[in-house]
mmCIF file with all atom_site columns, C-alpha atoms and ligand atoms in Angstrom:
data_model
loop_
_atom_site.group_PDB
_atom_site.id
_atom_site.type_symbol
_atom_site.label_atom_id
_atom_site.label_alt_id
_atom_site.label_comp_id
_atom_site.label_asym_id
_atom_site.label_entity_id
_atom_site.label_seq_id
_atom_site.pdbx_PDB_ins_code
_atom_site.Cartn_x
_atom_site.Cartn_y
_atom_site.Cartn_z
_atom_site.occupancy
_atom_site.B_iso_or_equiv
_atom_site.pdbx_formal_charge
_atom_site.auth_seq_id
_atom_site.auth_comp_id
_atom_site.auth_asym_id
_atom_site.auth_atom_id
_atom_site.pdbx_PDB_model_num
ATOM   1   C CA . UNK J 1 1   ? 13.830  -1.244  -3.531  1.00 0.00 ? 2   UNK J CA 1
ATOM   2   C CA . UNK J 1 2   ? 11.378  -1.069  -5.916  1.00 0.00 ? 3   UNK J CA 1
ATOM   3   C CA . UNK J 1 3   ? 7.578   0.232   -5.338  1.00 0.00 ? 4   UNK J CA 1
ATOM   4   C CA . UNK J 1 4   ? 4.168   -0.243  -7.316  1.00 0.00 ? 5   UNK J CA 1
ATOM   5   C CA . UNK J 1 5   ? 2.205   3.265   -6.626  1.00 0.00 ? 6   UNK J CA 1
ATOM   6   C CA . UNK J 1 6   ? -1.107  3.971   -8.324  1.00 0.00 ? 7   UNK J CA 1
ATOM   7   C CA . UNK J 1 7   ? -4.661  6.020   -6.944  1.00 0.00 ? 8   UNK J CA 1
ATOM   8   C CA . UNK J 1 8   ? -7.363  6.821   -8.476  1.00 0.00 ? 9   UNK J CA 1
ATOM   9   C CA . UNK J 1 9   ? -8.939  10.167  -9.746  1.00 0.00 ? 10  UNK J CA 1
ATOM   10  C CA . UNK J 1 10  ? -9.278  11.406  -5.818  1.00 0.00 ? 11  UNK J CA 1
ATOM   11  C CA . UNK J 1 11  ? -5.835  11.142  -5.227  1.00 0.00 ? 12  UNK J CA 1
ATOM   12  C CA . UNK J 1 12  ? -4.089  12.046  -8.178  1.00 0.00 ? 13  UNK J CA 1
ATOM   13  C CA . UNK J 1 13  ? -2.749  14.954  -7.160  1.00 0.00 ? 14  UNK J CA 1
ATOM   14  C CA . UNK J 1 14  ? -1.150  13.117  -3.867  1.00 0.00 ? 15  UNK J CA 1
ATOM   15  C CA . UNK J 1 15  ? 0.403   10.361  -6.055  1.00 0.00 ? 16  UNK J CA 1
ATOM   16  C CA . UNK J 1 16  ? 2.288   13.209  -7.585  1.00 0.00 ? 17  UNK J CA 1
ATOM   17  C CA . UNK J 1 17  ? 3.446   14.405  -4.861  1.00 0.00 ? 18  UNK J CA 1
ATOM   18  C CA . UNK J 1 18  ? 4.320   11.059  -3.636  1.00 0.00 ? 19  UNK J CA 1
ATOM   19  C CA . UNK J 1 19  ? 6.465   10.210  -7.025  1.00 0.00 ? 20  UNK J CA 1
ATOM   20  C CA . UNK J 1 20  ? 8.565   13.679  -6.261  1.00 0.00 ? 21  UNK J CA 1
ATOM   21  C CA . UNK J 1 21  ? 9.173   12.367  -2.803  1.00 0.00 ? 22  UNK J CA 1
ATOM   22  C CA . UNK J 1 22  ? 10.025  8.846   -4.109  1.00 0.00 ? 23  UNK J CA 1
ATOM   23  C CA . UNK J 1 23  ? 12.350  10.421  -6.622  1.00 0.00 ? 24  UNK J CA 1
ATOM   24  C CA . UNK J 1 24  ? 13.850  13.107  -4.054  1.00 0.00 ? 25  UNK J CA 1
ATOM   25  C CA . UNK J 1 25  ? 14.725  10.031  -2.106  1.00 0.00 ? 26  UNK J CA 1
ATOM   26  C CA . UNK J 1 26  ? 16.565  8.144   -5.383  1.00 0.00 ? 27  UNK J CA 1
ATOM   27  C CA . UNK J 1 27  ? 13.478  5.108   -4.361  1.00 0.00 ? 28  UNK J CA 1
ATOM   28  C CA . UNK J 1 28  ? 12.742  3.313   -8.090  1.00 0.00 ? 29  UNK J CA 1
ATOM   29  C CA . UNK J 1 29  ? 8.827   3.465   -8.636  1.00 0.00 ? 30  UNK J CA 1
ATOM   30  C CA . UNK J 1 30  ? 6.311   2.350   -11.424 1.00 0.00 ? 31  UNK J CA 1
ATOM   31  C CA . UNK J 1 31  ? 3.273   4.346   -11.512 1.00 0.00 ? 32  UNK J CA 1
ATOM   32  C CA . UNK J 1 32  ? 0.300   2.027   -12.714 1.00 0.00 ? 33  UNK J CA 1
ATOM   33  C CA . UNK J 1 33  ? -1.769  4.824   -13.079 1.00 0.00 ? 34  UNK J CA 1
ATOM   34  C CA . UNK J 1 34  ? -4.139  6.636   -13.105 1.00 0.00 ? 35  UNK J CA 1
ATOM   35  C CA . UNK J 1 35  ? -2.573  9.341   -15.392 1.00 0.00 ? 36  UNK J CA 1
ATOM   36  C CA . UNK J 1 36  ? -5.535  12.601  -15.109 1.00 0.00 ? 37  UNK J CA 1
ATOM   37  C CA . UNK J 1 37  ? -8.491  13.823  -13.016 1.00 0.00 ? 38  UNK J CA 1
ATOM   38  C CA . UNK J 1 38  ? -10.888 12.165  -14.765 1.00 0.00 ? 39  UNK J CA 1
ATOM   39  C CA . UNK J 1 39  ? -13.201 9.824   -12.890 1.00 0.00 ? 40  UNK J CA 1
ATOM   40  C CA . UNK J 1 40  ? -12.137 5.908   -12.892 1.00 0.00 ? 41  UNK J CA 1
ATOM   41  C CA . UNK J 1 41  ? -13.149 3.138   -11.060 1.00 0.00 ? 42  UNK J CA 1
ATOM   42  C CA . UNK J 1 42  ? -10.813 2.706   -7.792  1.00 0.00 ? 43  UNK J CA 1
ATOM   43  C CA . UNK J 1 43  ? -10.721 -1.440  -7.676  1.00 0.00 ? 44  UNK J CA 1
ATOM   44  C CA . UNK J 1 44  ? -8.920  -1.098  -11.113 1.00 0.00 ? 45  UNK J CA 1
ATOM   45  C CA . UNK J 1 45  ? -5.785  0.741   -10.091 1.00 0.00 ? 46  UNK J CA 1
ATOM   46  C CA . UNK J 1 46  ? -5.478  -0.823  -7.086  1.00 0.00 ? 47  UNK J CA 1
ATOM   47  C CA . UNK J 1 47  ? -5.318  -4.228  -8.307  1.00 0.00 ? 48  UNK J CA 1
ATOM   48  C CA . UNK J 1 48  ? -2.960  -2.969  -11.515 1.00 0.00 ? 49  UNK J CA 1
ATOM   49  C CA . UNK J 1 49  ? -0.243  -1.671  -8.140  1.00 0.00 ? 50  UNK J CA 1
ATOM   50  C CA . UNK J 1 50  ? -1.459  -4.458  -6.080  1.00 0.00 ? 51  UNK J CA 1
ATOM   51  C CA . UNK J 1 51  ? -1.135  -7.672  -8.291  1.00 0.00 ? 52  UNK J CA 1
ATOM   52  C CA . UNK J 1 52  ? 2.317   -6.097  -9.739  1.00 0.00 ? 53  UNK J CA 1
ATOM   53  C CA . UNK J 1 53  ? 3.173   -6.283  -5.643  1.00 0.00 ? 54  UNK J CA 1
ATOM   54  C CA . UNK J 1 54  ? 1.892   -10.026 -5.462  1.00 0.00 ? 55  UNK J CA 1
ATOM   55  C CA . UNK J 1 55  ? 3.722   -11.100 -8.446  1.00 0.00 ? 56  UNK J CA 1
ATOM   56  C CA . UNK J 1 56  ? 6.900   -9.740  -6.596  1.00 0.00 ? 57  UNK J CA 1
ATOM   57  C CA . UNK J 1 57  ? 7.639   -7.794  -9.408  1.00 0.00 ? 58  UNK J CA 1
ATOM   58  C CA . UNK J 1 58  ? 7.925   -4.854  -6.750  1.00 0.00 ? 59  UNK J CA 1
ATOM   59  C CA . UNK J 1 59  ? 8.735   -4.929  -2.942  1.00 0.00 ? 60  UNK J CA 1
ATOM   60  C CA . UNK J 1 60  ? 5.816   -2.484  -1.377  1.00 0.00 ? 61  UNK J CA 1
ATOM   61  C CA . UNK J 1 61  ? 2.879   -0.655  -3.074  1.00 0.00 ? 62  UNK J CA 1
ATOM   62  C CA . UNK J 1 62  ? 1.496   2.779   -2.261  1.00 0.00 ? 63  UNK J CA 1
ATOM   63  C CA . UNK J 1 63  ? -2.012  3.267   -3.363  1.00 0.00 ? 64  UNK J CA 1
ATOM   64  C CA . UNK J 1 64  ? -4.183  5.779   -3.270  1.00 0.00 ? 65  UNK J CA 1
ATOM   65  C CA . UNK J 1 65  ? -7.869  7.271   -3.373  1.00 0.00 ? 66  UNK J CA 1
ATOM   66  C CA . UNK J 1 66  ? -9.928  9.604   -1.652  1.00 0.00 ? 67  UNK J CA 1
ATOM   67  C CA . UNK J 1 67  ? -10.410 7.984   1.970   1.00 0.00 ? 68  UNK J CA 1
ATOM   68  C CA . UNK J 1 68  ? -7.559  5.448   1.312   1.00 0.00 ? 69  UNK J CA 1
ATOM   69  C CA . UNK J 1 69  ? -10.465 2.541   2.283   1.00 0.00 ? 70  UNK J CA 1
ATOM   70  C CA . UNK J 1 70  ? -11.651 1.603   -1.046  1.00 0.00 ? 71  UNK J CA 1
ATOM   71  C CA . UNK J 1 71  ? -8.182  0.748   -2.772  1.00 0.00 ? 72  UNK J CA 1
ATOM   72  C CA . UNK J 1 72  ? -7.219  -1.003  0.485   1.00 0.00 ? 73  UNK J CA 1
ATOM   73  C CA . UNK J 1 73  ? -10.547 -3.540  0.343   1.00 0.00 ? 74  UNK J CA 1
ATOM   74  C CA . UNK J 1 74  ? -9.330  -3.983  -3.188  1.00 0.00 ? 75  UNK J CA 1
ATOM   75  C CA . UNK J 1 75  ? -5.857  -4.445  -2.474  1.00 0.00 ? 76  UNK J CA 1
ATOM   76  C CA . UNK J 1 76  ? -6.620  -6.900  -0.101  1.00 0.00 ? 77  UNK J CA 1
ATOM   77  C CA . UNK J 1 77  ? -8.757  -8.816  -2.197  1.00 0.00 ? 78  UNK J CA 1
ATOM   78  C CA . UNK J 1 78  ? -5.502  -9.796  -4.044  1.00 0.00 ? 79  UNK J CA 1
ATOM   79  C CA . UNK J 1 79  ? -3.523  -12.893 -2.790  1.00 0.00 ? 80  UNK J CA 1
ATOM   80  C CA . UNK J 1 80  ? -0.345  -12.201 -1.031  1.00 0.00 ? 81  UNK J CA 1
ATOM   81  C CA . UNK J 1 81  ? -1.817  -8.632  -0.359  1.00 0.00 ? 82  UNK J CA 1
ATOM   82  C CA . UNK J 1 82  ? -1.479  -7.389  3.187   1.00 0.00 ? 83  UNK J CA 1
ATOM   83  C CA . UNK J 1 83  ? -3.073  -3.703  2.522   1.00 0.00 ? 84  UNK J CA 1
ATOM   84  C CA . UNK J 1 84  ? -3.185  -1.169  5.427   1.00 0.00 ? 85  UNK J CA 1
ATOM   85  C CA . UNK J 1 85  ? -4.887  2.264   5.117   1.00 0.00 ? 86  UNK J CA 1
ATOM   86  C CA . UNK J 1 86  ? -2.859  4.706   7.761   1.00 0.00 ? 87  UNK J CA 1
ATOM   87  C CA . UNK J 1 87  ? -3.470  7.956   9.097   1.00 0.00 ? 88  UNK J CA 1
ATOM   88  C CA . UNK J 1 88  ? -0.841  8.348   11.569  1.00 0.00 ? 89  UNK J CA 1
ATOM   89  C CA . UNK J 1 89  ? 3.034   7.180   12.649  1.00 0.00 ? 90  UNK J CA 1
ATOM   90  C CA . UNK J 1 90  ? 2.072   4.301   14.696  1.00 0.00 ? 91  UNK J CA 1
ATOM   91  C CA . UNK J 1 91  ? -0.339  2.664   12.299  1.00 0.00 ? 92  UNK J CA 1
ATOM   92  C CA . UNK J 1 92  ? 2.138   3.228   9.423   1.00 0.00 ? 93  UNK J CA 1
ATOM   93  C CA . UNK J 1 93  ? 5.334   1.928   11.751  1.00 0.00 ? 94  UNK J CA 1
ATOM   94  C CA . UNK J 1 94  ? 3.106   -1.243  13.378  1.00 0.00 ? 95  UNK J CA 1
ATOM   95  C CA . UNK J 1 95  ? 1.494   -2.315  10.192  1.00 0.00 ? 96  UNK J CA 1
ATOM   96  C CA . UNK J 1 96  ? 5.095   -3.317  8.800   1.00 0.00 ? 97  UNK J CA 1
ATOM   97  C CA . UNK J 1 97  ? 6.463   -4.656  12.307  1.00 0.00 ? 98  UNK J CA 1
ATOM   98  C CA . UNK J 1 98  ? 3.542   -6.602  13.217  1.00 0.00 ? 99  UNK J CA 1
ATOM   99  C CA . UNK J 1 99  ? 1.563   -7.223  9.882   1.00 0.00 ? 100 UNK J CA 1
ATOM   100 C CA . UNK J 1 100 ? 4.264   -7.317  7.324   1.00 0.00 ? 101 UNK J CA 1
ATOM   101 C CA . UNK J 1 101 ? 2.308   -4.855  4.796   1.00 0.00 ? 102 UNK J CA 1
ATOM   102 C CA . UNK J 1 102 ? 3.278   -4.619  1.548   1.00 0.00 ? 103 UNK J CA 1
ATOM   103 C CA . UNK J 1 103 ? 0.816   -2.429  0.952   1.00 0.00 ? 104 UNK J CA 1
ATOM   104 C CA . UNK J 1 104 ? 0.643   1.380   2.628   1.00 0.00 ? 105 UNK J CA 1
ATOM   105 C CA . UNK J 1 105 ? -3.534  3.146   1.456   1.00 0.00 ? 106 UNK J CA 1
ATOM   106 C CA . UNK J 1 106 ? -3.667  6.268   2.012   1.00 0.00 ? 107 UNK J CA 1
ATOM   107 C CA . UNK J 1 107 ? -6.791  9.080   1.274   1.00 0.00 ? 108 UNK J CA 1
ATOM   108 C CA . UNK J 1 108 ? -5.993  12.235  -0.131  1.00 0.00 ? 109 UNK J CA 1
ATOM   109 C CA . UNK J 1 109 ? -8.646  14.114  1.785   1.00 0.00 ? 110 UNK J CA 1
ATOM   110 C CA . UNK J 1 110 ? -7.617  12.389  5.157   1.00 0.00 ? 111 UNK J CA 1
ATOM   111 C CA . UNK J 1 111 ? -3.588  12.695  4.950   1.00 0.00 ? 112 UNK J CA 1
ATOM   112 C CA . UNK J 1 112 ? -1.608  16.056  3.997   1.00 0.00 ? 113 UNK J CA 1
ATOM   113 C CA . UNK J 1 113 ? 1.342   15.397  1.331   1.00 0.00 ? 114 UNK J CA 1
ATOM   114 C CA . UNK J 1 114 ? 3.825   16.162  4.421   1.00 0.00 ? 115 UNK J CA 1
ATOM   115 C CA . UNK J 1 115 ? 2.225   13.452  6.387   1.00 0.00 ? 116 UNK J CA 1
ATOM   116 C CA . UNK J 1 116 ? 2.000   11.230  3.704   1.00 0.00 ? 117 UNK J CA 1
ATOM   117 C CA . UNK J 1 117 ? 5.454   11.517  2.934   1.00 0.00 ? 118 UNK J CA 1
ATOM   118 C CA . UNK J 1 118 ? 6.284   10.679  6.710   1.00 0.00 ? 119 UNK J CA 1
ATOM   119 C CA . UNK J 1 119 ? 4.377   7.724   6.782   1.00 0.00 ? 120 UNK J CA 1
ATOM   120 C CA . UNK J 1 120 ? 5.919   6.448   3.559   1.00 0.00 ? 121 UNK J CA 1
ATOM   121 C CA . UNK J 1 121 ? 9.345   6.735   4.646   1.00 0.00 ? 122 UNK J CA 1
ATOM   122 C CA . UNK J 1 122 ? 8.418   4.812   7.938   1.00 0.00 ? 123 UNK J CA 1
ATOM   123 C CA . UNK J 1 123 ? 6.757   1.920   6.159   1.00 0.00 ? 124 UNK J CA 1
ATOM   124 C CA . UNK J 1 124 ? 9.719   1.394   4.101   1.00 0.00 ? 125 UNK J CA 1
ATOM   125 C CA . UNK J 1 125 ? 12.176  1.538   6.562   1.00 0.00 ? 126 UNK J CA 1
ATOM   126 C CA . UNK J 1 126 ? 10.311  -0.504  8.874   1.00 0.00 ? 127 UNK J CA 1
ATOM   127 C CA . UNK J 1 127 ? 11.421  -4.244  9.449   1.00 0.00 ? 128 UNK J CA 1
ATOM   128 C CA . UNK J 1 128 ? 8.769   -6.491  10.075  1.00 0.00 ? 129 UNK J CA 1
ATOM   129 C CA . UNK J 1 129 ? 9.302   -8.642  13.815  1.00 0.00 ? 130 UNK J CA 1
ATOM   130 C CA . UNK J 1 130 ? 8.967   -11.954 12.802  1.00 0.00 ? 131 UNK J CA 1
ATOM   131 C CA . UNK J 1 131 ? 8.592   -14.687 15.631  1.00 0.00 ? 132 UNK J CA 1
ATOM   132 C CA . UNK J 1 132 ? 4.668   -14.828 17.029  1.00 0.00 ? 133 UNK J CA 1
ATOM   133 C CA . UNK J 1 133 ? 3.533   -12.032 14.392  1.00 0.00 ? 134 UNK J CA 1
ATOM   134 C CA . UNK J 1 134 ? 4.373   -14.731 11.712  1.00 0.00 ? 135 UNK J CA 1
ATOM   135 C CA . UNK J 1 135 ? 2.248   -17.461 12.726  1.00 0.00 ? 136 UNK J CA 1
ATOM   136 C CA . UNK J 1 136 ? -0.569  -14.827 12.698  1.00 0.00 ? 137 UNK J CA 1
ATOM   137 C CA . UNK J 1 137 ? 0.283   -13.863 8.963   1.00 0.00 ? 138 UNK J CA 1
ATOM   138 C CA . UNK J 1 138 ? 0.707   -17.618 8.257   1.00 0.00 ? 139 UNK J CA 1
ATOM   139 C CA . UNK J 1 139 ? -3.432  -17.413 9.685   1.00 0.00 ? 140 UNK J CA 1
ATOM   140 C CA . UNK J 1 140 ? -4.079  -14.564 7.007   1.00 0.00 ? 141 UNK J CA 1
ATOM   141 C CA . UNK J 1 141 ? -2.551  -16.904 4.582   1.00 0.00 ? 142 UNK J CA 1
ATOM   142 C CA . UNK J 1 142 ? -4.529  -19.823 5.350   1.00 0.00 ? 143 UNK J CA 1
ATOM   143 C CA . UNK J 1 143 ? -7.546  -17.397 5.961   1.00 0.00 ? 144 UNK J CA 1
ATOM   144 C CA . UNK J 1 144 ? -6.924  -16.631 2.113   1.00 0.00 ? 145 UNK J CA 1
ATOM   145 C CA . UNK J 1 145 ? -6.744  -19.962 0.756   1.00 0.00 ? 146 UNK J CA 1
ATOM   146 C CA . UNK J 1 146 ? -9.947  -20.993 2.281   1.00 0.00 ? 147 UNK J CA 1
ATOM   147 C CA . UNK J 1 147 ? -9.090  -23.177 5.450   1.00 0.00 ? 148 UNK J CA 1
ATOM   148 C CA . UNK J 1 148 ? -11.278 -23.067 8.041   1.00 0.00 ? 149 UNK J CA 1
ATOM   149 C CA . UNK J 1 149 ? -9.378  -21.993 11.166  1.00 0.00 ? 150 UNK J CA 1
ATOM   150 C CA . UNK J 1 150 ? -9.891  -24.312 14.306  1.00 0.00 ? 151 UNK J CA 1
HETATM 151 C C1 . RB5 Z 2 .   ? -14.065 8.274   -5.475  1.00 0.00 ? 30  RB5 Z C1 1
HETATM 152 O O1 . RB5 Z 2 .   ? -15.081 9.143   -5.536  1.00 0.00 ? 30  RB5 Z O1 1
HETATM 153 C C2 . RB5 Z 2 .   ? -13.947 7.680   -4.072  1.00 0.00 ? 30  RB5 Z C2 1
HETATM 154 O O2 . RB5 Z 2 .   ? -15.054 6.852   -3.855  1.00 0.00 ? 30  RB5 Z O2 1
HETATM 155 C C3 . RB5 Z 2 .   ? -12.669 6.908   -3.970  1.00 0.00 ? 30  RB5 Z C3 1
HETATM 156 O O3 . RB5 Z 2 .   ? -11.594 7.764   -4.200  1.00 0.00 ? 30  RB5 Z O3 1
HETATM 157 C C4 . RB5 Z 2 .   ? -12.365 6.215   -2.676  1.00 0.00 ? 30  RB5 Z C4 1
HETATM 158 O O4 . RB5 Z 2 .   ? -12.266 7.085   -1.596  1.00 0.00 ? 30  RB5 Z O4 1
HETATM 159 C C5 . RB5 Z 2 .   ? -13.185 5.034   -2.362  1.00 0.00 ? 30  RB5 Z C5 1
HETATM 160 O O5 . RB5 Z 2 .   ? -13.083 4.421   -1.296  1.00 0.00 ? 30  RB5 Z O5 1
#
């Protein structure tokens, strides 16, 4: 499994802490950036994880900011991006099973790094359903390609 992680300046400090968890767990990551403090512009380094994710070039993204929301309405502006900001177990367990996400947003001021770690290890070991959840995902697809939905 391979994973596409990248935040901006308000969560750089949790994307560490997210790469030693990664590597404690012997996961393969890329990390798109960005690389100090300094302040950047969040659609940036979500689309750099995000469009690395689309291409399949990488199975899941994590990405990261300050509240988690901003990377995730950039992630999601990305096709083939199904982006879910979570706070809590359920959200991070029913976004895969139900959603197929292959995109976990979390905010740095809204998650600890032990809860983030939590919810990353249930989003990546959770299999989505299938069956009626993927005719809704097929209507996110056609959603994105501009049909209008009868
Ligand atoms: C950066 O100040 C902050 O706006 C960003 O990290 C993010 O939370 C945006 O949604």
């Amino acid at each position: 499994m391979k994973i596409a992680v990248s935040a901006d300046h308000g969560a750089f400090d949790l994307k560490e802490s997210v790469k030693k968890h990664l590597e404690e767990k012997g996961i393969e990551y890329h990390d798109f950036g960005c690389f100090s403090k300094e302040s950047v512009d969040y659609p940036r380094y979500a689309y750099y994880a995000a469009s690395a994710v689309a291409r399949k070039e990488y199975d899941f993204g994590i990405i990261l900011c300050t509240t988690g929301l901003g990377v995730s309405m950039a992630a999601n502006k990305v096709k083939g991006i199904r982006a879910a900001v979570c706070t809590n177990e359920m959200l991070a367990r029913m976004t895969r099973s139900h959603n197929n996400a292959n995109v976990i947003c979390m905010g740095q001021n809204v998650v600890s790094k032990e809860l983030a770690n939590k919810l990353i290890d249930i989003f990546l070991s959770t299999e989505f359903e299938g069956g009626r959840h993927q005719r809704r995902i097929d209507l996110l697809t056609d959603i994105e390609n501009g049909k209008e939905l009868d």
